[in-house]
PDB file of C-alpha atoms in Angstrom:
ATOM      1  CA  VAL W 705     126.070  38.675 137.687  1.00  0.00           C
ATOM      2  CA  THR W 706     122.480  37.401 137.936  1.00  0.00           C
ATOM      3  CA  HIS W 707     120.907  39.455 135.188  1.00  0.00           C
ATOM      4  CA  PHE W 708     122.038  41.380 132.138  1.00  0.00           C
ATOM      5  CA  ILE W 709     120.527  44.385 130.439  1.00  0.00           C
ATOM      6  CA  ALA W 710     121.678  45.379 126.930  1.00  0.00           C
ATOM      7  CA  ASN W 711     121.132  48.731 125.263  1.00  0.00           C
ATOM      8  CA  SER W 712     120.344  47.074 121.906  1.00  0.00           C
ATOM      9  CA  LYS W 713     119.750  43.639 120.365  1.00  0.00           C
ATOM     10  CA  HIS W 714     123.171  44.099 118.781  1.00  0.00           C
ATOM     11  CA  ILE W 715     124.796  44.092 122.199  1.00  0.00           C
ATOM     12  CA  ALA W 716     122.529  41.344 123.532  1.00  0.00           C
ATOM     13  CA  LYS W 717     123.954  39.121 120.788  1.00  0.00           C
ATOM     14  CA  ARG W 718     127.436  39.953 121.959  1.00  0.00           C
ATOM     15  CA  ILE W 719     126.548  39.058 125.563  1.00  0.00           C
ATOM     16  CA  GLN W 720     125.062  35.818 124.362  1.00  0.00           C
ATOM     17  CA  LYS W 721     128.207  34.988 122.339  1.00  0.00           C
ATOM     18  CA  ILE W 722     130.790  35.954 125.020  1.00  0.00           C
ATOM     19  CA  TYR W 723     128.973  34.980 128.264  1.00  0.00           C
ATOM     20  CA  ASN W 724     126.418  32.547 126.890  1.00  0.00           C
ATOM     21  CA  ARG W 725     123.764  34.507 128.783  1.00  0.00           C
ATOM     22  CA  GLU W 726     120.521  36.120 127.775  1.00  0.00           C
ATOM     23  CA  ALA W 727     120.125  39.840 128.188  1.00  0.00           C
ATOM     24  CA  LYS W 728     117.009  41.943 128.420  1.00  0.00           C
ATOM     25  CA  VAL W 729     117.056  44.719 125.814  1.00  0.00           C
ATOM     26  CA  ILE W 730     116.129  48.148 127.205  1.00  0.00           C
ATOM     27  CA  TYR W 731     116.893  50.958 124.863  1.00  0.00           C
ATOM     28  CA  PRO W 732     118.581  54.092 126.339  1.00  0.00           C
ATOM     29  CA  PRO W 733     116.575  57.193 126.989  1.00  0.00           C
ATOM     30  CA  VAL W 734     116.504  59.956 124.342  1.00  0.00           C
ATOM     31  CA  ASP W 735     115.301  63.456 125.050  1.00  0.00           C
ATOM     32  CA  VAL W 736     112.434  63.452 122.510  1.00  0.00           C
ATOM     33  CA  GLU W 737     110.759  66.293 124.430  1.00  0.00           C
ATOM     34  CA  PHE W 738     113.689  68.605 123.848  1.00  0.00           C
ATOM     35  CA  PHE W 739     114.353  67.577 120.242  1.00  0.00           C
ATOM     36  CA  THR W 740     111.016  68.704 118.714  1.00  0.00           C
ATOM     37  CA  LEU W 741     109.468  68.346 115.315  1.00  0.00           C
ATOM     38  CA  GLU W 742     110.344  70.749 112.459  1.00  0.00           C
ATOM     39  CA  GLU W 743     108.665  70.154 109.152  1.00  0.00           C
ATOM     40  CA  ASN W 744     110.404  72.893 107.143  1.00  0.00           C
ATOM     41  CA  LYS W 745     113.854  71.675 106.117  1.00  0.00           C
ATOM     42  CA  LYS W 746     116.740  73.520 104.512  1.00  0.00           C
ATOM     43  CA  GLU W 747     119.076  72.308 101.779  1.00  0.00           C
ATOM     44  CA  TYR W 748     121.933  70.925 103.796  1.00  0.00           C
ATOM     45  CA  TYR W 749     123.065  67.606 105.183  1.00  0.00           C
ATOM     46  CA  PHE W 750     124.291  67.423 108.746  1.00  0.00           C
ATOM     47  CA  THR W 751     126.593  65.205 110.801  1.00  0.00           C
ATOM     48  CA  ALA W 752     127.703  65.580 114.413  1.00  0.00           C
ATOM     49  CA  SER W 753     130.065  63.558 116.567  1.00  0.00           C
ATOM     50  CA  ARG W 754     133.302  63.630 118.524  1.00  0.00           C
ATOM     51  CA  MET W 755     136.105  63.770 115.912  1.00  0.00           C
ATOM     52  CA  VAL W 756     137.890  60.470 116.473  1.00  0.00           C
ATOM     53  CA  SER W 757     138.628  57.805 113.890  1.00  0.00           C
ATOM     54  CA  TYR W 758     135.929  55.279 114.732  1.00  0.00           C
ATOM     55  CA  LYS W 759     133.163  57.814 114.237  1.00  0.00           C
ATOM     56  CA  LYS W 760     134.155  57.851 110.526  1.00  0.00           C
ATOM     57  CA  THR W 761     133.603  61.602 110.071  1.00  0.00           C
ATOM     58  CA  GLN W 762     136.488  61.670 107.598  1.00  0.00           C
ATOM     59  CA  LEU W 763     134.599  59.177 105.404  1.00  0.00           C
ATOM     60  CA  ILE W 764     131.560  61.529 105.322  1.00  0.00           C
ATOM     61  CA  ILE W 765     133.772  64.468 104.431  1.00  0.00           C
ATOM     62  CA  GLU W 766     135.454  62.516 101.652  1.00  0.00           C
ATOM     63  CA  THR W 767     132.038  61.632 100.303  1.00  0.00           C
ATOM     64  CA  PHE W 768     130.814  65.234 100.206  1.00  0.00           C
ATOM     65  CA  ASN W 769     134.146  66.350  98.677  1.00  0.00           C
ATOM     66  CA  GLU W 770     132.971  64.358  95.673  1.00  0.00           C
ATOM     67  CA  LEU W 771     129.521  65.988  95.794  1.00  0.00           C
ATOM     68  CA  PRO W 772     130.328  69.698  95.504  1.00  0.00           C
ATOM     69  CA  HIS W 773     126.716  70.563  94.659  1.00  0.00           C
ATOM     70  CA  LEU W 774     125.577  69.402  98.104  1.00  0.00           C
ATOM     71  CA  LYS W 775     126.133  71.263 101.331  1.00  0.00           C
ATOM     72  CA  LEU W 776     127.319  69.482 104.511  1.00  0.00           C
ATOM     73  CA  ILE W 777     127.497  71.040 107.986  1.00  0.00           C
ATOM     74  CA  VAL W 778     129.746  69.235 110.443  1.00  0.00           C
ATOM     75  CA  ALA W 779     129.474  69.682 114.236  1.00  0.00           C
ATOM     76  CA  GLY W 780     131.883  68.429 116.851  1.00  0.00           C
ATOM     77  CA  ASN W 781     135.408  68.624 118.065  1.00  0.00           C
ATOM     78  CA  GLY W 782     138.247  66.254 118.872  1.00  0.00           C
ATOM     79  CA  PRO W 783     141.705  65.155 117.900  1.00  0.00           C
ATOM     80  CA  GLU W 784     140.940  64.947 114.173  1.00  0.00           C
ATOM     81  CA  PHE W 785     139.309  68.323 113.845  1.00  0.00           C
ATOM     82  CA  GLU W 786     142.137  70.266 112.201  1.00  0.00           C
ATOM     83  CA  LYS W 787     143.029  67.420 109.881  1.00  0.00           C
ATOM     84  CA  LEU W 788     139.420  67.096 108.702  1.00  0.00           C
ATOM     85  CA  ARG W 789     138.944  70.770 108.174  1.00  0.00           C
ATOM     86  CA  LYS W 790     142.032  70.918 106.014  1.00  0.00           C
ATOM     87  CA  ILE W 791     140.832  68.162 103.646  1.00  0.00           C
ATOM     88  CA  ALA W 792     137.275  69.535 103.332  1.00  0.00           C
ATOM     89  CA  LYS W 793     136.156  71.407 100.237  1.00  0.00           C
ATOM     90  CA  THR W 794     134.134  74.609 100.201  1.00  0.00           C
ATOM     91  CA  ASN W 795     130.750  72.910 100.292  1.00  0.00           C
ATOM     92  CA  ILE W 796     131.553  71.640 103.794  1.00  0.00           C
ATOM     93  CA  GLU W 797     131.107  73.931 106.807  1.00  0.00           C
ATOM     94  CA  PHE W 798     132.516  73.193 110.263  1.00  0.00           C
ATOM     95  CA  VAL W 799     130.760  74.682 113.328  1.00  0.00           C
ATOM     96  CA  GLY W 800     132.919  73.028 115.987  1.00  0.00           C
ATOM     97  CA  PHE W 801     131.549  72.128 119.373  1.00  0.00           C
ATOM     98  CA  ILE W 802     127.988  73.275 119.810  1.00  0.00           C
ATOM     99  CA  GLU W 803     125.502  73.439 122.725  1.00  0.00           C
ATOM    100  CA  ASN W 804     122.298  71.457 122.705  1.00  0.00           C
ATOM    101  CA  LEU W 805     120.088  74.383 121.510  1.00  0.00           C
ATOM    102  CA  ASP W 806     122.349  74.711 118.371  1.00  0.00           C
ATOM    103  CA  LEU W 807     122.443  70.986 117.892  1.00  0.00           C
ATOM    104  CA  LYS W 808     118.621  70.954 118.002  1.00  0.00           C
ATOM    105  CA  TYR W 809     118.450  73.722 115.403  1.00  0.00           C
ATOM    106  CA  PHE W 810     120.835  71.978 112.947  1.00  0.00           C
ATOM    107  CA  LEU W 811     119.041  68.661 113.380  1.00  0.00           C
ATOM    108  CA  GLN W 812     115.607  70.248 112.929  1.00  0.00           C
ATOM    109  CA  LYS W 813     116.552  72.068 109.715  1.00  0.00           C
ATOM    110  CA  ALA W 814     118.761  69.444 108.070  1.00  0.00           C
ATOM    111  CA  LYS W 815     117.635  67.684 104.939  1.00  0.00           C
ATOM    112  CA  ALA W 816     119.090  64.477 106.490  1.00  0.00           C
ATOM    113  CA  PHE W 817     121.477  63.388 109.235  1.00  0.00           C
ATOM    114  CA  VAL W 818     124.438  61.341 108.007  1.00  0.00           C
ATOM    115  CA  PHE W 819     125.893  58.699 110.355  1.00  0.00           C
ATOM    116  CA  ALA W 820     128.826  56.475 109.309  1.00  0.00           C
ATOM    117  CA  ALA W 821     129.854  54.818 112.587  1.00  0.00           C
ATOM    118  CA  GLU W 822     128.990  51.379 113.960  1.00  0.00           C
ATOM    119  CA  GLU W 823     127.529  52.109 117.379  1.00  0.00           C
ATOM    120  CA  ASP W 824     126.064  50.005 120.151  1.00  0.00           C
ATOM    121  CA  PHE W 825     122.959  52.177 119.967  1.00  0.00           C
ATOM    122  CA  GLY W 826     123.549  55.683 118.624  1.00  0.00           C
ATOM    123  CA  ILE W 827     121.776  58.548 120.403  1.00  0.00           C
ATOM    124  CA  VAL W 828     122.092  61.341 117.820  1.00  0.00           C
ATOM    125  CA  PRO W 829     120.361  59.500 114.948  1.00  0.00           C
ATOM    126  CA  VAL W 830     117.314  59.140 117.259  1.00  0.00           C
ATOM    127  CA  GLU W 831     117.512  62.861 118.267  1.00  0.00           C
ATOM    128  CA  ALA W 832     117.476  63.671 114.542  1.00  0.00           C
ATOM    129  CA  GLN W 833     114.379  61.508 113.974  1.00  0.00           C
ATOM    130  CA  ALA W 834     112.706  63.184 116.978  1.00  0.00           C
ATOM    131  CA  CYS W 835     113.140  66.430 114.983  1.00  0.00           C
ATOM    132  CA  GLY W 836     111.423  64.802 111.962  1.00  0.00           C
ATOM    133  CA  THR W 837     114.712  64.527 110.114  1.00  0.00           C
ATOM    134  CA  PRO W 838     115.544  61.336 108.144  1.00  0.00           C
ATOM    135  CA  VAL W 839     118.803  59.477 108.746  1.00  0.00           C
ATOM    136  CA  ILE W 840     121.321  58.091 106.241  1.00  0.00           C
ATOM    137  CA  ALA W 841     123.247  55.531 108.296  1.00  0.00           C
ATOM    138  CA  PHE W 842     125.749  52.655 108.101  1.00  0.00           C
ATOM    139  CA  GLY W 843     123.585  49.515 108.178  1.00  0.00           C
ATOM    140  CA  LYS W 844     125.243  47.809 111.130  1.00  0.00           C
ATOM    141  CA  GLY W 845     124.941  48.011 114.889  1.00  0.00           C
ATOM    142  CA  GLY W 846     122.290  49.862 116.817  1.00  0.00           C
ATOM    143  CA  THR W 847     121.002  51.997 113.942  1.00  0.00           C
ATOM    144  CA  LEU W 848     119.423  48.942 112.434  1.00  0.00           C
ATOM    145  CA  GLU W 849     117.139  48.976 115.402  1.00  0.00           C
ATOM    146  CA  THR W 850     116.499  52.727 115.581  1.00  0.00           C
ATOM    147  CA  VAL W 851     115.991  53.638 111.898  1.00  0.00           C
ATOM    148  CA  ALA W 852     113.079  52.192 109.943  1.00  0.00           C
ATOM    149  CA  GLU W 853     114.360  51.779 106.425  1.00  0.00           C
ATOM    150  CA  GLY W 854     112.329  53.700 103.858  1.00  0.00           C
ATOM    151  CA  LYS W 855     110.167  55.278 106.540  1.00  0.00           C
ATOM    152  CA  THR W 856     112.617  57.220 108.770  1.00  0.00           C
ATOM    153  CA  GLY W 857     115.763  56.895 106.752  1.00  0.00           C
ATOM    154  CA  ILE W 858     117.973  54.564 104.611  1.00  0.00           C
ATOM    155  CA  PHE W 859     121.121  52.540 105.111  1.00  0.00           C
ATOM    156  CA  PHE W 860     124.394  52.157 103.200  1.00  0.00           C
ATOM    157  CA  LYS W 861     126.042  48.766 103.329  1.00  0.00           C
ATOM    158  CA  GLU W 862     129.738  49.587 103.419  1.00  0.00           C
ATOM    159  CA  GLN W 863     131.892  52.187 105.173  1.00  0.00           C
ATOM    160  CA  THR W 864     133.103  53.580 101.902  1.00  0.00           C
ATOM    161  CA  ALA W 865     132.573  56.939 100.165  1.00  0.00           C
ATOM    162  CA  GLU W 866     131.072  55.153  97.131  1.00  0.00           C
ATOM    163  CA  SER W 867     128.543  53.382  99.242  1.00  0.00           C
ATOM    164  CA  ILE W 868     127.523  56.594 101.049  1.00  0.00           C
ATOM    165  CA  LYS W 869     127.298  58.373  97.676  1.00  0.00           C
ATOM    166  CA  LYS W 870     124.924  55.789  96.283  1.00  0.00           C
ATOM    167  CA  ALA W 871     122.770  56.101  99.417  1.00  0.00           C
ATOM    168  CA  ILE W 872     122.657  59.906  99.021  1.00  0.00           C
ATOM    169  CA  PHE W 873     121.682  59.641  95.347  1.00  0.00           C
ATOM    170  CA  TYR W 874     118.903  57.234  96.256  1.00  0.00           C
ATOM    171  CA  PHE W 875     117.814  59.455  99.242  1.00  0.00           C
ATOM    172  CA  GLU W 876     117.455  62.342  96.819  1.00  0.00           C
ATOM    173  CA  THR W 877     114.712  60.409  94.971  1.00  0.00           C
ATOM    174  CA  LEU W 878     112.665  59.749  98.069  1.00  0.00           C
ATOM    175  CA  LYS W 879     110.116  61.655 100.150  1.00  0.00           C
ATOM    176  CA  PHE W 880     109.773  61.334 103.896  1.00  0.00           C
ATOM    177  CA  ASN W 881     107.030  62.368 106.299  1.00  0.00           C
ATOM    178  CA  PRO W 882     108.530  64.344 109.217  1.00  0.00           C
ATOM    179  CA  ASN W 883     105.546  63.491 111.423  1.00  0.00           C
ATOM    180  CA  GLU W 884     105.909  59.747 110.818  1.00  0.00           C
ATOM    181  CA  ILE W 885     109.657  60.068 111.539  1.00  0.00           C
ATOM    182  CA  ARG W 886     109.073  61.813 114.864  1.00  0.00           C
ATOM    183  CA  GLU W 887     106.343  59.318 115.847  1.00  0.00           C
ATOM    184  CA  HIS W 888     108.878  56.487 115.343  1.00  0.00           C
ATOM    185  CA  ALA W 889     111.380  58.275 117.583  1.00  0.00           C
ATOM    186  CA  LEU W 890     108.932  58.573 120.515  1.00  0.00           C
ATOM    187  CA  LYS W 891     109.402  54.860 121.316  1.00  0.00           C
ATOM    188  CA  PHE W 892     112.867  55.814 122.702  1.00  0.00           C
ATOM    189  CA  SER W 893     111.581  58.354 125.176  1.00  0.00           C
ATOM    190  CA  LYS W 894     112.878  58.867 128.741  1.00  0.00           C
ATOM    191  CA  GLU W 895     109.484  57.901 130.196  1.00  0.00           C
ATOM    192  CA  ARG W 896     109.546  54.562 128.311  1.00  0.00           C
ATOM    193  CA  PHE W 897     113.133  53.930 129.619  1.00  0.00           C
ATOM    194  CA  GLU W 898     112.174  54.630 133.230  1.00  0.00           C
ATOM    195  CA  ARG W 899     109.086  52.443 132.972  1.00  0.00           C
ATOM    196  CA  GLU W 900     110.993  49.498 131.502  1.00  0.00           C
ATOM    197  CA  ILE W 901     113.884  49.750 133.952  1.00  0.00           C
ATOM    198  CA  LYS W 902     111.566  49.919 136.938  1.00  0.00           C
ATOM    199  CA  ALA W 903     109.450  46.981 135.689  1.00  0.00           C
ATOM    200  CA  PHE W 904     112.575  44.833 135.138  1.00  0.00           C
ATOM    201  CA  VAL W 905     113.988  45.620 138.618  1.00  0.00           C
ATOM    202  CA  HIS W 906     110.653  44.993 140.330  1.00  0.00           C
ATOM    203  CA  GLU W 907     110.193  41.744 138.439  1.00  0.00           C
ATOM    204  CA  LYS W 908     113.654  40.392 139.289  1.00  0.00           C
ATOM    205  CA  HIS W 909     113.429  41.545 142.913  1.00  0.00           C
ATOM    206  CA  LYS W 910     110.092  39.763 143.295  1.00  0.00           C
ATOM    207  CA  GLU W 911     111.584  36.570 141.764  1.00  0.00           C
ATOM    208  CA  HIS W 912     114.504  36.896 144.217  1.00  0.00           C
ATOM    209  CA  GLN W 913     112.125  37.243 147.211  1.00  0.00           C
ATOM    210  CA  ASN W 914     110.095  34.253 146.076  1.00  0.00           C
ATOM    211  CA  LEU W 915     113.170  32.126 145.793  1.00  0.00           C
ATOM    212  CA  ASN W 916     114.300  33.055 149.312  1.00  0.00           C
ATOM    213  CA  PHE W 917     110.797  32.302 150.616  1.00  0.00           C
ATOM    214  CA  LEU W 918     110.787  28.895 148.973  1.00  0.00           C
ATOM    215  CA  SER W 919     114.239  28.046 150.246  1.00  0.00           C
TER     216      SER W 919
END
């Protein structure tokens, strides 16, 4: 391998640690043209992911089980679906697997998007921000680079129901500007990704040609 590209600084640090090599960070493309701004929000929280253990959907459900006055809508399917539906209280609604148009609607109208996993990057939190929706996320991994604390969302420090609850209570005291949130998300656009990938490949190809010429 002559050059490494990482999808976040979080992963670039791993590459440095394991391979002792530098990696160029190029964030993945997010369809910010499809996930459009909606300023009028409804009174529900939203989460969406494949229902497997590392996504920590159960943790979010356990949190909202302790907050019966708050509504949570859960999208997604997977091995844990039935188990999670059984433990959820009546303030939690499961919508199962949804197509992109429905995902967009739920993201646009949500009061906030809740995200409890540690991801390399995390596409859906950026899609939420493209809709002008703030994010409540676990403060580790790629979300530290995609969510601007206090401007486009907030973080909780531990993957525990108590930590998420504290974050939600704090979130309820804040006000966010949907236009500012969307503006932040635009830096992760497809056009930016294509531009950065092309520039990197052209630059390294040119360096390679120059080396061959000199040799």
